[in-house]
mmCIF file of C-alpha atoms in Angstrom:
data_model
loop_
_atom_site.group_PDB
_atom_site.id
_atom_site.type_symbol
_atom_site.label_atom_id
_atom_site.label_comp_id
_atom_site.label_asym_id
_atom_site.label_seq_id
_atom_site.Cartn_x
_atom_site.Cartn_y
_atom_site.Cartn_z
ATOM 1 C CA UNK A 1 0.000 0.000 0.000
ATOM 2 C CA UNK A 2 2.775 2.258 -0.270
ATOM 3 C CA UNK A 3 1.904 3.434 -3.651
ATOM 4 C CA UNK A 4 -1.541 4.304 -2.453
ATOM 5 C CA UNK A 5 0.263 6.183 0.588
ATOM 6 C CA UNK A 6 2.201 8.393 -1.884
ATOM 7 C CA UNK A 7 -1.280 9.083 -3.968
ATOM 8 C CA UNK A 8 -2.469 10.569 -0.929
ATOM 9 C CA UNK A 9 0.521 12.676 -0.701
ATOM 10 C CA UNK A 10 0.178 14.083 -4.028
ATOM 11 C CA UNK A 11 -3.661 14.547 -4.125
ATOM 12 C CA UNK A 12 -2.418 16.974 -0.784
ATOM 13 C CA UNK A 13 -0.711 18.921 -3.011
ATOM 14 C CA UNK A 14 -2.378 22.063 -3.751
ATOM 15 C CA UNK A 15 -0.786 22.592 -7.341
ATOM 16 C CA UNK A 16 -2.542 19.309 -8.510
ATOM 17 C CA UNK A 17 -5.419 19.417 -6.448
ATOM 18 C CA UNK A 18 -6.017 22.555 -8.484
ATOM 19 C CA UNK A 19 -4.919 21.625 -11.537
ATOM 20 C CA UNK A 20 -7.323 18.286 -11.492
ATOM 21 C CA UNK A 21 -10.310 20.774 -9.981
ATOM 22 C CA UNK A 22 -10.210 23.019 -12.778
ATOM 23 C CA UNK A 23 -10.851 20.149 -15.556
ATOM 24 C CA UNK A 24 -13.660 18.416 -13.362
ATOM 25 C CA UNK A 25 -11.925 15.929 -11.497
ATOM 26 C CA UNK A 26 -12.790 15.705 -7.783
ATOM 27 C CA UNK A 27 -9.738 14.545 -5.453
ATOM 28 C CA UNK A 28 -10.933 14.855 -1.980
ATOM 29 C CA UNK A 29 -11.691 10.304 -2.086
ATOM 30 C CA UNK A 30 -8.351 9.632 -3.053
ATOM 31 C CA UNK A 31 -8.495 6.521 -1.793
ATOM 32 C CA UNK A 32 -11.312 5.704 -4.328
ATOM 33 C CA UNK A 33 -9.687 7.717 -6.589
ATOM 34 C CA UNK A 34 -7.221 5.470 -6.622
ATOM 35 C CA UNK A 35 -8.738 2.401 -6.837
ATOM 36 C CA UNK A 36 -10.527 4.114 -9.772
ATOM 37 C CA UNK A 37 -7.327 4.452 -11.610
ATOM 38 C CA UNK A 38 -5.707 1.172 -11.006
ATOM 39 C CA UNK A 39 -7.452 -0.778 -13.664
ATOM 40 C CA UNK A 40 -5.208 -4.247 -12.992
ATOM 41 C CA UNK A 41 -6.158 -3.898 -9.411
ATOM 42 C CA UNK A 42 -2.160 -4.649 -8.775
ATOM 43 C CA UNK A 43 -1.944 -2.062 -6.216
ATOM 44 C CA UNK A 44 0.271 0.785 -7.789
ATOM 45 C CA UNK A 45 -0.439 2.584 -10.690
ATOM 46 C CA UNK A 46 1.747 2.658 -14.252
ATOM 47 C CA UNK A 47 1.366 6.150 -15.728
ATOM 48 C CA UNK A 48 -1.087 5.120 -18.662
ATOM 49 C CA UNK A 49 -3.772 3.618 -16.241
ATOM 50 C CA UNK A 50 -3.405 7.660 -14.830
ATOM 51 C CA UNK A 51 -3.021 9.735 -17.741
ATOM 52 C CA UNK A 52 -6.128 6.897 -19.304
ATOM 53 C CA UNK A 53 -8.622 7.329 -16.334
ATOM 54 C CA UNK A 54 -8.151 10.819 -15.961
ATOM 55 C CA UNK A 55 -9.290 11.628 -19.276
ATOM 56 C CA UNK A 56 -11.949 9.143 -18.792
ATOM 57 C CA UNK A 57 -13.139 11.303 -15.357
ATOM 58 C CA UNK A 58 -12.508 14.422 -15.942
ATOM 59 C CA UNK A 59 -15.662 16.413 -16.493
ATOM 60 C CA UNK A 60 -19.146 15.196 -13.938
ATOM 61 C CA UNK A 61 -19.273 13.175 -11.588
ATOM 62 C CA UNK A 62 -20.965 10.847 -13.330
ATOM 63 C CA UNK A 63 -18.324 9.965 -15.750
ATOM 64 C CA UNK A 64 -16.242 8.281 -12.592
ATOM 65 C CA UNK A 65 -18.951 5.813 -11.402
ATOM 66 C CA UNK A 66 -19.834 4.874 -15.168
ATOM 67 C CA UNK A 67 -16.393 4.155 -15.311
ATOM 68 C CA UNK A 68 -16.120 2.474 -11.954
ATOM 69 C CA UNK A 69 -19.206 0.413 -13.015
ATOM 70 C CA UNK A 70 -17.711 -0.171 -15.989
ATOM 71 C CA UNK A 71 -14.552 -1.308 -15.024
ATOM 72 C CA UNK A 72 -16.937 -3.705 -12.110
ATOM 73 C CA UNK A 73 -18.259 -5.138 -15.373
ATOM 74 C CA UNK A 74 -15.245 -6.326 -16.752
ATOM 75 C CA UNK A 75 -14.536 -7.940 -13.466
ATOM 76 C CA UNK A 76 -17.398 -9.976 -13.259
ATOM 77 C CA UNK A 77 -17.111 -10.966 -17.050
ATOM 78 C CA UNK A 78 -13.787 -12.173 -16.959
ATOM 79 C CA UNK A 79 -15.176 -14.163 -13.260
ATOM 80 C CA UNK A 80 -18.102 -15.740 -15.559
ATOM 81 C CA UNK A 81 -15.947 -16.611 -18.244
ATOM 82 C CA UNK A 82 -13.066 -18.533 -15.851
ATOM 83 C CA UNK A 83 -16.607 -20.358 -14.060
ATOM 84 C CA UNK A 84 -18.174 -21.238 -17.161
ATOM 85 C CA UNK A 85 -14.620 -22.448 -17.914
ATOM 86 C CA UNK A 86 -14.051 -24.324 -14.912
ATOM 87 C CA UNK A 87 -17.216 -25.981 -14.981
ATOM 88 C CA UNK A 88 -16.957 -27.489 -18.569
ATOM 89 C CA UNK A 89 -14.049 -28.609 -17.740
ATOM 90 C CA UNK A 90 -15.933 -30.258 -14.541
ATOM 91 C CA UNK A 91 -18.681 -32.452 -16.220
ATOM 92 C CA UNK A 92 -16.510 -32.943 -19.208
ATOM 93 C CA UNK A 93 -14.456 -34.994 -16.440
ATOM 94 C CA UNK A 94 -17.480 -36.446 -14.769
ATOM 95 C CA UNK A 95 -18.746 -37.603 -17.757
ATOM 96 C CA UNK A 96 -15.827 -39.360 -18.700
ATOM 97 C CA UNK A 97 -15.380 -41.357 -15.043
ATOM 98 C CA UNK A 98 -14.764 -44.949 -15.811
ATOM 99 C CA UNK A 99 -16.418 -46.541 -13.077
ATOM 100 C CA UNK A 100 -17.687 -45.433 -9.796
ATOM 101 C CA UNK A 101 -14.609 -44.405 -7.283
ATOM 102 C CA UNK A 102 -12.299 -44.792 -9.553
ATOM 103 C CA UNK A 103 -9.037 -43.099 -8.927
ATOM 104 C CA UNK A 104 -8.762 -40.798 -12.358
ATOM 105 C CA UNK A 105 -12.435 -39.834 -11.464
ATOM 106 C CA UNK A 106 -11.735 -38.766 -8.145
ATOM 107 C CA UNK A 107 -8.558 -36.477 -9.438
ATOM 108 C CA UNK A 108 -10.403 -34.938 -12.569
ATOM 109 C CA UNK A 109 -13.477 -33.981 -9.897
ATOM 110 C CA UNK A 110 -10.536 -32.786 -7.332
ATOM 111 C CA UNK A 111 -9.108 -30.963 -10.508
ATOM 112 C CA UNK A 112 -12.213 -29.491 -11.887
ATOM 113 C CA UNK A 113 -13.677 -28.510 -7.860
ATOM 114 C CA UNK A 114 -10.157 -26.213 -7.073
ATOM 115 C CA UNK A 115 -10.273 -24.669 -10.837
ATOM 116 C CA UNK A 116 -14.151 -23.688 -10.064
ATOM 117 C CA UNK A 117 -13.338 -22.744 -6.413
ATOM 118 C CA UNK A 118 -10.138 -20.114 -7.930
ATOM 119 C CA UNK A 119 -12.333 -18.849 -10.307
ATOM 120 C CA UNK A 120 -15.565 -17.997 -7.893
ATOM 121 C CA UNK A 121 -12.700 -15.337 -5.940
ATOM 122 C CA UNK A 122 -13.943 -11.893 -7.698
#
C-alpha cells in the first residue's frame, strides 16, 4: 500500500489538487480515486492507467462511477468466463469417469472442484 500512501501525498498537493479541480476531477476520495485508476487492481499505478482514467473522469461526476461500473463489469465478465470455464471442464471430467470411485475420477473432480473454487474469488 505504499503506492496508495504516496497518492495521498500528491492529491495533498495544492498545485494538482487545483490543476485536477479546474478540468472536473474531484480529489478529496483519493483513496477511491485510486482504486478508480488502477485498472489491474495490482496495487500501484503505471502512468497510462493515470493519464487513461483521468481523461476518462474528468468532467461530472458521473463519468467516474460509469467508469467504476464499468470497469466492475469487466470484473465480473472475466469471473463468468473462468466459471463457465471451470465448470466445462468439470462435467466434461465427470462424464468421462470410468467406473464409480475410480481413482482418475476422483482427481479430474478434485481438478475441476479447485479450478471452479479459484475462479468464484472476484
Amino acid at each position: 500500500h505504499h503506492a496508495l500512501l504516496r497518492f495521498d501525498v500528491l492529491m495533498s498537493n495544492t498545485k494538482i489538487v487545483t490543476h485536477l479541480s479546474s478540468v472536473g476531477i474531484e480529489t478529496k476520495r483519493a483513496h477511491g480515486l485510486f482504486s478508480l485508476l488502477d485498472d489491474d487492481k495490482s496495487g500501484s499505478l503505471m502512468i497510462d492507467e493515470v493519464v487513461d482514467g483521468l481523461l476518462e473522469i474528468q468532467g461530472e461526476a458521473k463519468a467516474a462511477e460509469l467508469l467504476s461500473l464499468r470497469k466492475d463489469v469487466k470484473r465480473l465478465g472475466r469471473a463468468v468466463v473462468q466459471m463457465r470455464d471451470a465448470l466445462r471442464l468439470l462435467t466434461s471430467d465427470v462424464a468421462s469417469f470410468p467406473t464409480t470411485g475410480s481413482q482418475d475420477g476422483q482427481v479430474a473432480y478434485q481438478k475441476g472442484l479447485l479450478s471452479l473454487n479459484s475462479s468464484c474469488s472476484l
